[in-house]
Coordinates of C-alpha atoms and ligand atoms in Angstrom, one line a residue:
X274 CA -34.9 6.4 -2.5
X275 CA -35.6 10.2 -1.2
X276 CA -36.1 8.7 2.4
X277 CA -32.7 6.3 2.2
X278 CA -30.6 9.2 0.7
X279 CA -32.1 11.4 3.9
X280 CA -30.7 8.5 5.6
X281 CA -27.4 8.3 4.6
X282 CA -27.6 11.8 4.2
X283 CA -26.9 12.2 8.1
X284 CA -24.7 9.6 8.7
X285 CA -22.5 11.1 6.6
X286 CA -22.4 14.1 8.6
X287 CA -22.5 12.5 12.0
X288 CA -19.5 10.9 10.4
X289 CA -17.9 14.1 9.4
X290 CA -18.7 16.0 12.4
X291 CA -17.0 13.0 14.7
X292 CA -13.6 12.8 12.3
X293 CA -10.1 14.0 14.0
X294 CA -8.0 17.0 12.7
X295 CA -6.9 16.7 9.1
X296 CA -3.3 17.4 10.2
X297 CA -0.9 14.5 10.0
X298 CA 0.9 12.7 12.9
X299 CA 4.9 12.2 11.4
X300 CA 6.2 9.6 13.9
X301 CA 10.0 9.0 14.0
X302 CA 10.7 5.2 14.3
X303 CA 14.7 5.1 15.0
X304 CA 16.5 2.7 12.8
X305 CA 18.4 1.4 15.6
X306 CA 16.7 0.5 18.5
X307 CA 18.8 1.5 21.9
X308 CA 20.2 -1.2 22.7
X309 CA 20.1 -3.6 19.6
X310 CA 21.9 -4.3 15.9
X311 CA 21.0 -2.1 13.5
X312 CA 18.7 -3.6 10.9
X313 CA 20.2 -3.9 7.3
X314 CA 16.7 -4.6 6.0
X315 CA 15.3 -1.3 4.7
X316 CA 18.9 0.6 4.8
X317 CA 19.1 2.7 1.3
X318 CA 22.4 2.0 -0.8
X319 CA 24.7 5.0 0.3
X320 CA 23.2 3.8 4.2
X321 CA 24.1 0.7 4.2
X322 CA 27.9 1.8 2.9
X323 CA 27.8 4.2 5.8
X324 CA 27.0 1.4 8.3
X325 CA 29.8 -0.9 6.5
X326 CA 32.3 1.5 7.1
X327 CA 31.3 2.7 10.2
X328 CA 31.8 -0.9 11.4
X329 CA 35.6 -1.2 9.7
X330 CA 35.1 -2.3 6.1
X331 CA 37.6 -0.7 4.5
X332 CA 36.4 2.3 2.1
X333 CA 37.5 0.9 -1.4
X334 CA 35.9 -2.7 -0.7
X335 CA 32.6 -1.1 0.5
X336 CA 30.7 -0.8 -2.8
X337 CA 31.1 -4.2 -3.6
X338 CA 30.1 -5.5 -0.1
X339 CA 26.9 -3.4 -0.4
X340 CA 26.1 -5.2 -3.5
X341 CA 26.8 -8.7 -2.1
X342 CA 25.0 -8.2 0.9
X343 CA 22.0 -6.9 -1.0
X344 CA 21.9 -9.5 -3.1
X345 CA 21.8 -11.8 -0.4
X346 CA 18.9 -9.9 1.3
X347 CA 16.8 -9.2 -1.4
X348 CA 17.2 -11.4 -4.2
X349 CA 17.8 -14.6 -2.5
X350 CA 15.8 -13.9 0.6
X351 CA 19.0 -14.8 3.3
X352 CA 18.4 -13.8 6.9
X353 CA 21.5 -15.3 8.4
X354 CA 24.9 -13.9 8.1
X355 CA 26.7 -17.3 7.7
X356 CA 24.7 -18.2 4.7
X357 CA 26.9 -15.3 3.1
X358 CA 29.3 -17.9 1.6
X359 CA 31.1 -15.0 -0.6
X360 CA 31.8 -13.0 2.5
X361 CA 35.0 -14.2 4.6
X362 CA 34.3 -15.8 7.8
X363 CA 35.8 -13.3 10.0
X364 CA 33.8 -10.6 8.0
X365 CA 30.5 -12.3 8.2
X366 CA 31.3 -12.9 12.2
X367 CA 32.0 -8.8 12.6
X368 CA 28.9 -8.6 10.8
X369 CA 27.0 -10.8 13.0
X370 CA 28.4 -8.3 16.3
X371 CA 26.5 -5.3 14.7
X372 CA 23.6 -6.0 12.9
X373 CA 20.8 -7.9 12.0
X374 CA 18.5 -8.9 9.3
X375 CA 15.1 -8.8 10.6
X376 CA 11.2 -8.8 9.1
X377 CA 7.8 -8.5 10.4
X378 CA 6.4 -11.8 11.9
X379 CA 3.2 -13.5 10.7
X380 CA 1.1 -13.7 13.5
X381 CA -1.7 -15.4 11.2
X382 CA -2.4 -16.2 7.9
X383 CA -6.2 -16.6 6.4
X384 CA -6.2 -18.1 2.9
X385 CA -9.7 -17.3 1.2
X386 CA -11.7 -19.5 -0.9
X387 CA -10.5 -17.1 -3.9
X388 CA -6.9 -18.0 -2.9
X389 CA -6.4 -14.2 -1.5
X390 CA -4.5 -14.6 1.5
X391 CA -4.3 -12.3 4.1
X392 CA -1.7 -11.7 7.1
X393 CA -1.8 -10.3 10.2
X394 CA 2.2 -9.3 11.1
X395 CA 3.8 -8.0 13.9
X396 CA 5.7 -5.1 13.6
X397 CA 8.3 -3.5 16.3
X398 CA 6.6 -2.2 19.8
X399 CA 4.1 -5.1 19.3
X400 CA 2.3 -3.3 16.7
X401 CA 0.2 -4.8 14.2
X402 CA -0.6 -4.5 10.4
X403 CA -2.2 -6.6 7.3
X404 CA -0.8 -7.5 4.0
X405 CA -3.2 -9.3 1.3
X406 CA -1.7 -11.3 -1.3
X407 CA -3.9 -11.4 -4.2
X408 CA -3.2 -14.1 -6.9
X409 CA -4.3 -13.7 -10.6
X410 CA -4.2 -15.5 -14.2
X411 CA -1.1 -13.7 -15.4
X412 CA 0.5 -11.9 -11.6
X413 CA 0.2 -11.9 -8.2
X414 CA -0.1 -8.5 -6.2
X415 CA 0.6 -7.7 -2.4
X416 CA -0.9 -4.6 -1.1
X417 CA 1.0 -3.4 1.5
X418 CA 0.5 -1.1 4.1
X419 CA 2.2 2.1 5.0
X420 CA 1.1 3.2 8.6
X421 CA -0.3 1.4 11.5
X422 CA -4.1 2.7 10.6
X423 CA -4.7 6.1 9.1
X424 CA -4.9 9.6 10.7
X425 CA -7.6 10.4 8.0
X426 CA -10.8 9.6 8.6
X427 CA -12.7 8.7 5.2
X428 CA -16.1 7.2 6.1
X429 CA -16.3 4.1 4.1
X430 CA -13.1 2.9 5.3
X431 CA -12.4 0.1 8.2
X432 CA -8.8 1.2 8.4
X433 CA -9.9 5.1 9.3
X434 CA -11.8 3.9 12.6
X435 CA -8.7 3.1 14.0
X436 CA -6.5 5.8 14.9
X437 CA -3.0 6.2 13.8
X438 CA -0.6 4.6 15.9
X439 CA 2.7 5.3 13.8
X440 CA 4.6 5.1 10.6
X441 CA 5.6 2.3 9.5
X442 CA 9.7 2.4 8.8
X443 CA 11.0 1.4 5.6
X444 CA 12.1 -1.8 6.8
X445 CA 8.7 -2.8 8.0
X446 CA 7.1 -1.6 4.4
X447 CA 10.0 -3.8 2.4
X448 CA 10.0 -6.7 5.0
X449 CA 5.8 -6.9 3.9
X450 CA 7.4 -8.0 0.6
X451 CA 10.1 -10.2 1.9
X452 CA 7.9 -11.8 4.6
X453 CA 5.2 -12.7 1.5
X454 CA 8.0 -14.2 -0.6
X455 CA 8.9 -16.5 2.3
X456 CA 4.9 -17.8 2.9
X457 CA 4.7 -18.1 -1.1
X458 CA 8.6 -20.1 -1.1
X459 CA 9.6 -17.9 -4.4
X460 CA 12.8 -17.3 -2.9
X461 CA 15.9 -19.0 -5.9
X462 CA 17.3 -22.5 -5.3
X463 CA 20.9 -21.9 -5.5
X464 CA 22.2 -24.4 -8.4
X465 CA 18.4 -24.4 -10.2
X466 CA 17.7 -22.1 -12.9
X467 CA 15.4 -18.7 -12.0
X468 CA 11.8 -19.2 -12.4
X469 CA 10.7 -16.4 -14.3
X470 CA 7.0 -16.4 -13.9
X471 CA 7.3 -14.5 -10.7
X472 CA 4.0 -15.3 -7.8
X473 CA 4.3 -11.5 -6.3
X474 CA 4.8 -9.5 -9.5
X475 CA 3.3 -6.5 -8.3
X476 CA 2.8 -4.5 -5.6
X477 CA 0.0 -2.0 -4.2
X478 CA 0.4 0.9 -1.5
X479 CA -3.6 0.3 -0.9
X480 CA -3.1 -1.7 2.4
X481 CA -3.8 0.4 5.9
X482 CA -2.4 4.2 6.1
X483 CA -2.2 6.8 4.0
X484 CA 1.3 6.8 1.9
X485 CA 2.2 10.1 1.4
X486 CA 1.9 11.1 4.6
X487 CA 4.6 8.8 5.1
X488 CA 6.7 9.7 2.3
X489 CA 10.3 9.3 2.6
X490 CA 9.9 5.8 4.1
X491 CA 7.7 4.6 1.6
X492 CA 10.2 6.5 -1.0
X493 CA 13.2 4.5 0.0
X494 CA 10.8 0.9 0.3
X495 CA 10.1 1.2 -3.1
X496 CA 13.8 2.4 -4.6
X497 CA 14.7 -1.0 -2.8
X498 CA 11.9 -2.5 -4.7
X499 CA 12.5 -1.5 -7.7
X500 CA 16.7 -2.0 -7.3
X501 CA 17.6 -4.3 -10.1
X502 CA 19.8 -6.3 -7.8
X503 CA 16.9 -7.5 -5.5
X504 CA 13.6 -7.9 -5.8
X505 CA 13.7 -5.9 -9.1
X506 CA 10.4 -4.6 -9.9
X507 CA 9.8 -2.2 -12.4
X508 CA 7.9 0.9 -11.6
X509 CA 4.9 0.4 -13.8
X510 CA 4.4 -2.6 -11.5
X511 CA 3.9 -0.4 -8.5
X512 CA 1.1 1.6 -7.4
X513 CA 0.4 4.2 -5.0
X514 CA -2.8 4.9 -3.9
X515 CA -3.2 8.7 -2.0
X516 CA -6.4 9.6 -0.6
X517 CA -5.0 13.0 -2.5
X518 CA -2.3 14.8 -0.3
X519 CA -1.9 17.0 -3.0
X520 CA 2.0 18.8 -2.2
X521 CA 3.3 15.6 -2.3
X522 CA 1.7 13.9 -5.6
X523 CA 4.4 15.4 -7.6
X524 CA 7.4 14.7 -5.2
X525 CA 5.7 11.0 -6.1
X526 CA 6.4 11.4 -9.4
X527 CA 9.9 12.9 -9.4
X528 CA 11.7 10.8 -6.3
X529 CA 9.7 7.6 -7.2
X530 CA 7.9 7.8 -10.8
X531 CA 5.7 4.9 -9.9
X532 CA 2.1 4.4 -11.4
X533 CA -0.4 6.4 -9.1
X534 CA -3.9 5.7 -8.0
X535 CA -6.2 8.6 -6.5
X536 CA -9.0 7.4 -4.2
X537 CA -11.2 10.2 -6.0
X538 CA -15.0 9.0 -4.7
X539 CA -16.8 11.8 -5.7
X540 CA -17.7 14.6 -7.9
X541 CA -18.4 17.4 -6.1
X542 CA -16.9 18.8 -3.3
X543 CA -19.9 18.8 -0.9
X544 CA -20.1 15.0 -0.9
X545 CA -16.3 14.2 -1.4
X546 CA -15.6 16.4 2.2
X547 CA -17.8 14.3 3.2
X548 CA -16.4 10.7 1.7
X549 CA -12.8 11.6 1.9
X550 CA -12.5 14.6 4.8
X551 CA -8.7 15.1 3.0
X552 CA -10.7 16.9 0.5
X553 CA -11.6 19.9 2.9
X554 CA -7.7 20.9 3.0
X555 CA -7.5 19.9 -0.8
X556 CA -10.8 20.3 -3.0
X557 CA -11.5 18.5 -6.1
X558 CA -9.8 22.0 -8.2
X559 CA -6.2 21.7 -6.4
X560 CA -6.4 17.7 -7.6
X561 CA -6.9 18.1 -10.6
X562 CA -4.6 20.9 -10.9
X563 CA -1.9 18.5 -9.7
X564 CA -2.8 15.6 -11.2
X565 CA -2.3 17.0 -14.6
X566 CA 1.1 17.5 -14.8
X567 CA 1.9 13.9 -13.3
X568 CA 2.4 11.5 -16.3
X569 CA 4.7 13.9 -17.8
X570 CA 7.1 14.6 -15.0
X571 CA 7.0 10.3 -14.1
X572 CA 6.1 8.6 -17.7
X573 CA 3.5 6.9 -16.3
X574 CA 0.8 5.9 -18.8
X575 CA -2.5 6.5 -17.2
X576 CA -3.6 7.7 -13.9
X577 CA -6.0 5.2 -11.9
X578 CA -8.8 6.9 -10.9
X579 CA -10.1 5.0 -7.9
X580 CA -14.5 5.2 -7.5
X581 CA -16.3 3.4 -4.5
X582 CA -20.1 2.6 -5.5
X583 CA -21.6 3.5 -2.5
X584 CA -25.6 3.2 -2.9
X585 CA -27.4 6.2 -3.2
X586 CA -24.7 8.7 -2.6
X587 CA -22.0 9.2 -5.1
X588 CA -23.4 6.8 -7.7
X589 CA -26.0 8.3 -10.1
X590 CA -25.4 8.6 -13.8
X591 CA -25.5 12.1 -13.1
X592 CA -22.1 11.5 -11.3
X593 CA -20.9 9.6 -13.9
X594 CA -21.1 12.3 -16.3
X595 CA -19.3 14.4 -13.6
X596 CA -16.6 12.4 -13.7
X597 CA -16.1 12.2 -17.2
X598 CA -15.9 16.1 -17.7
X599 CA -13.5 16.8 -14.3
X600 CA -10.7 14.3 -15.8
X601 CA -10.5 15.3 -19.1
X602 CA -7.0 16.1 -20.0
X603 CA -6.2 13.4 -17.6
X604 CA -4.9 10.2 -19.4
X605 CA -7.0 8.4 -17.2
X606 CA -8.9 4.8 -16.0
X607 CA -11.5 4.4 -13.5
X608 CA -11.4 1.9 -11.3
X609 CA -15.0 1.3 -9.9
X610 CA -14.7 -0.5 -6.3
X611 CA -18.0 -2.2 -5.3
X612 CA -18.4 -0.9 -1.7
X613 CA -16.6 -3.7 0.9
X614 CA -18.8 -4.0 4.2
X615 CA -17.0 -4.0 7.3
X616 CA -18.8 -4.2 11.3
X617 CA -20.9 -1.3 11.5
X618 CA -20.1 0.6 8.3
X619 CA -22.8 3.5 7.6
X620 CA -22.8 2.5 4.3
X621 CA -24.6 -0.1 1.4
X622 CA -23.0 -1.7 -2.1
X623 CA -24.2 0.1 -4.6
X624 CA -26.9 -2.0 -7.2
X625 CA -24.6 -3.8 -10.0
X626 CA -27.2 -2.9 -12.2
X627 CA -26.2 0.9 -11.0
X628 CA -22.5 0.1 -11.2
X629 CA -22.6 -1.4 -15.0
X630 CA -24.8 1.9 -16.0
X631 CA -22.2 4.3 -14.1
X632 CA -19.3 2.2 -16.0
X633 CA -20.9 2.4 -19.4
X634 CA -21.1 6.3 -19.2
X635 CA -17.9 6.3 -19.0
X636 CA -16.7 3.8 -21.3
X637 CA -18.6 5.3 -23.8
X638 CA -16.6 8.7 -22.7
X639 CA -13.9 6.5 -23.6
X640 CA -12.1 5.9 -20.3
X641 CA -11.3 2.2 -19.2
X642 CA -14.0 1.4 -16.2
X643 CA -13.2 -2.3 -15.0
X644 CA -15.4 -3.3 -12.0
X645 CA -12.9 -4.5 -9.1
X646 CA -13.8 -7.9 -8.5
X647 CA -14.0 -7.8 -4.8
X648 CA -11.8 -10.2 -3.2
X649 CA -10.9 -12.2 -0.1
X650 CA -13.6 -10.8 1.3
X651 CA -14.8 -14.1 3.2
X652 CA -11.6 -13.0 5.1
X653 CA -12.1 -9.2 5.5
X654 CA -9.4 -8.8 3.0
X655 CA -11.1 -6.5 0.8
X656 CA -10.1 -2.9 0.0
X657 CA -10.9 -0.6 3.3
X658 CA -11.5 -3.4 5.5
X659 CA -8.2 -3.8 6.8
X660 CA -7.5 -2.9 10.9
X661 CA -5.2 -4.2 13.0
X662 CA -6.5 -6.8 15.0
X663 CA -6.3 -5.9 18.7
X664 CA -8.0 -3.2 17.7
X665 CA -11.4 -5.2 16.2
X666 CA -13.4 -8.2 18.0
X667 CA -11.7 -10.8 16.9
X668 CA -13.3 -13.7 14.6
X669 CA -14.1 -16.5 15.4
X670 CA -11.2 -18.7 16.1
X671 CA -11.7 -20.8 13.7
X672 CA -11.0 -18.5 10.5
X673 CA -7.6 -18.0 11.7
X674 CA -4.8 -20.2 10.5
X675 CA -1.9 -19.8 13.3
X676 CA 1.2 -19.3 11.0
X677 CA 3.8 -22.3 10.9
Ligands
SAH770 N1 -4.9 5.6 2.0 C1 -4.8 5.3 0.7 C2 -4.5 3.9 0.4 C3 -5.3 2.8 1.1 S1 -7.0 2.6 0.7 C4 -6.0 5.8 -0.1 O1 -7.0 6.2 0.5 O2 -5.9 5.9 -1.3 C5 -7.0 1.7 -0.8 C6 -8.4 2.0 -1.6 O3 -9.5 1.3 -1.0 C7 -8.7 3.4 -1.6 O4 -9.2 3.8 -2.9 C8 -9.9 3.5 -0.6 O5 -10.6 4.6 -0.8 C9 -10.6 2.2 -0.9 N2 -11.5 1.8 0.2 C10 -11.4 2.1 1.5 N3 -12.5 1.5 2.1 C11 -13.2 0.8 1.2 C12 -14.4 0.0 1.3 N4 -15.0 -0.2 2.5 N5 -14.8 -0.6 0.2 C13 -14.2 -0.4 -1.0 N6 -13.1 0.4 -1.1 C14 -12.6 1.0 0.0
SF4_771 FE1 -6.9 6.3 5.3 FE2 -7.1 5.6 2.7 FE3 -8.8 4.6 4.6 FE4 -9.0 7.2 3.8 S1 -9.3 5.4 2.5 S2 -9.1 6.4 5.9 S3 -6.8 7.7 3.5 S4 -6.6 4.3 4.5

């Protein structure tokens, strides 16, 4: 064991001594692009009014043509002006000269054997991203993503090897949703009653990037996700996972009072700057600080406490019992991640006998410790091994399914 922690011991800090600068790279993605419509996908309320009225809808008539034309968008899933049957015809042609209504496309799906599916989509400027769908007994979640890769550079995580390309706009972060209601056909059938037992009834901010360093765009996303005339989901079915930006964990909590999941990792600050490099600008104190006042500002019940079990390095029992006395005062859960392999990761899966001892400790602390079942992993679906793929060898044709 001595010998293997030496190991890993140095990777670690070939790793750290390799990562980028900690600053963050804010790239502007114009909602109109020269030459084109403007897309209504992504457009907040009071935008979208603007845009209406810009384009000659008279002012009193503009609320209610904001609704409809949500409605259309989000709840019903319409991409095509002329399917807006309660919009005049000579309105929905003037709508047609100005805008458009446009999502990511799938470039491929892979389905796993655990039904996890997993999509490659293109993005504008060619770019690339993944979304996972992840079906369970009781809900379905999609973890989306937030930036094209990450500028951080956390060394157990596939997405961090690839350097940030941009932010994703907030029509590419909602389109992720709309484009995964399409492949799973949940969109209403006018004239039939609403199924209520909804296939994508959550949604995670754990796919590639970091979300709060994108944070008015992934803001406005989610106040369209959560808008009870669309797709209507309630906060405490979306999460945000922050690898801990800490200035803008309580702007999370006050502008979109969703749940909130910390990619924590560690226990002390030597190792965690070494697992999670964000941790050199904000150490394990300033967190904690933070994360203290943040069910009380959002309501949110519990924080989620995020853990990779990476063998030998932050898993001991002497960690465990770390962890237990840094969050207290925290209504917290920990959510131990088994560690996901990806091409040439530094790193090894912790031991499940080493993972069940580390979540007794703290269930007997009493904290909720679930074991994340890995999954789609057959696919690379897994938490941290998401990338874009020009940007990885490509598999073997033959795991991906070209999207029809
Ligand atoms: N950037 C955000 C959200 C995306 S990562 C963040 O870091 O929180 C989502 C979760 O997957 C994080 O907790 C991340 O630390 C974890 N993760 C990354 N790489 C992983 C890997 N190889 N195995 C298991 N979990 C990983
Ligand atoms: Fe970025 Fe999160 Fe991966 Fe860290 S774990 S590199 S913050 S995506």
């Amino acid at each position: 064991m001595g010998r293997a922690k030496f190991d890993l011991r140095n990777i670690l800090t070939e790793a750290t001594q390799t990562s980028k600068a900690l600053t963050h790279n804010f790239v502007t993605v114009p909602r109109k692009s020269p030459n084109g419509p403007t897309n209504l996908v992504g457009l907040t309320r009071v935008d979208l009014r603007e845009v209406l009225i810009e384009n000659g809808t008279p002012e009193k008539q503009a609320n209610m043509r904001v609704s409809q034309i949500w409605q259309w968008i989000y709840e019903k899933g319409v991409r095509d002006f002329d399917q807006m049957t309660n919009l005049a015809k000579p309105y929905r042609e003037n709508l047609k000269k100005s805008f458009q209504i446009s999502v990511p496309e799938i470039i491929t799906k892979n389905v796993s054997e655990d039904g996890t599916r997993k999509y490659l989509m293109r993005i504008n400027g060619g770019h690339e991203i993944e979304t996972v769908y992840i079906p369970e007994e009781n809900r379905g979640t999609l973890c989306i993503s937030s930036q094209v890769g990450c500028t951080l550079t956390c060394s157990f995580c596939h997405t961090g090897t690839q350097r940030l390309v941009r932010n994703l706009s907030t029509s590419e972060i909602v389109g992720q949703i709309l484009v995964a209601r399409d492949d799973l056909g949940e969109w209403p059938i006018q004239g039939l009653p609403k199924n209520e037992t909804r296939l994508l009834s959550n949604v995670v901010l754990m796919g590639m990037g970091e979300p709060l360093y994108n944070f008015e765009n992934v803001r406005d996303a989610m106040k369209i996700t959560m808008d009870p005339e669309g797709i209507s989901l309630s906060r405490r079915r979306i999460t945000l996972s922050t690898s801990g930006v800490v200035p803008e964990i309580s702007k999370t909590a006050e502008e979109i009072g969703c749940q909130l999941a910390i990619s924590f990792h560690a226990t002390t600050d030597e190792i965690r700057n070494k697992l999670v490099p964000i941790n050199k600008k904000w150490n394990i104190a300033q967190l904690l600080e933070t994360l203290k006042s943040y069910p009380k500002v959002s309501n949110s019940e519990r924080i989620t406490f995020e853990y990779v079990m990476l063998k030998g390095v932050n898993d001991s029992d002497d960690d465990a019992r770390r962890l237990v006395q840094l969050i207290k005062g925290i209504p917290a859960k920990i959510n131990l991640i088994p560690f996901n392999e990806w091409p040439g990761s530094p790193f090894e899966r912790s031991d499940w006998k080493q993972i069940k001892s580390f979540a007794d400790i703290i269930y007997k602390a009493g904290y909720a410790s679930p074991i994340r079942t890995p999954r789609g992993e057959d696919i690379m679906a897994a938490c941290g091994q998401l990338k874009s793929a020009s940007e990885k060898k490509r598999k073997s044709k033959k795991d991906a399914v070209p999207y029809t």
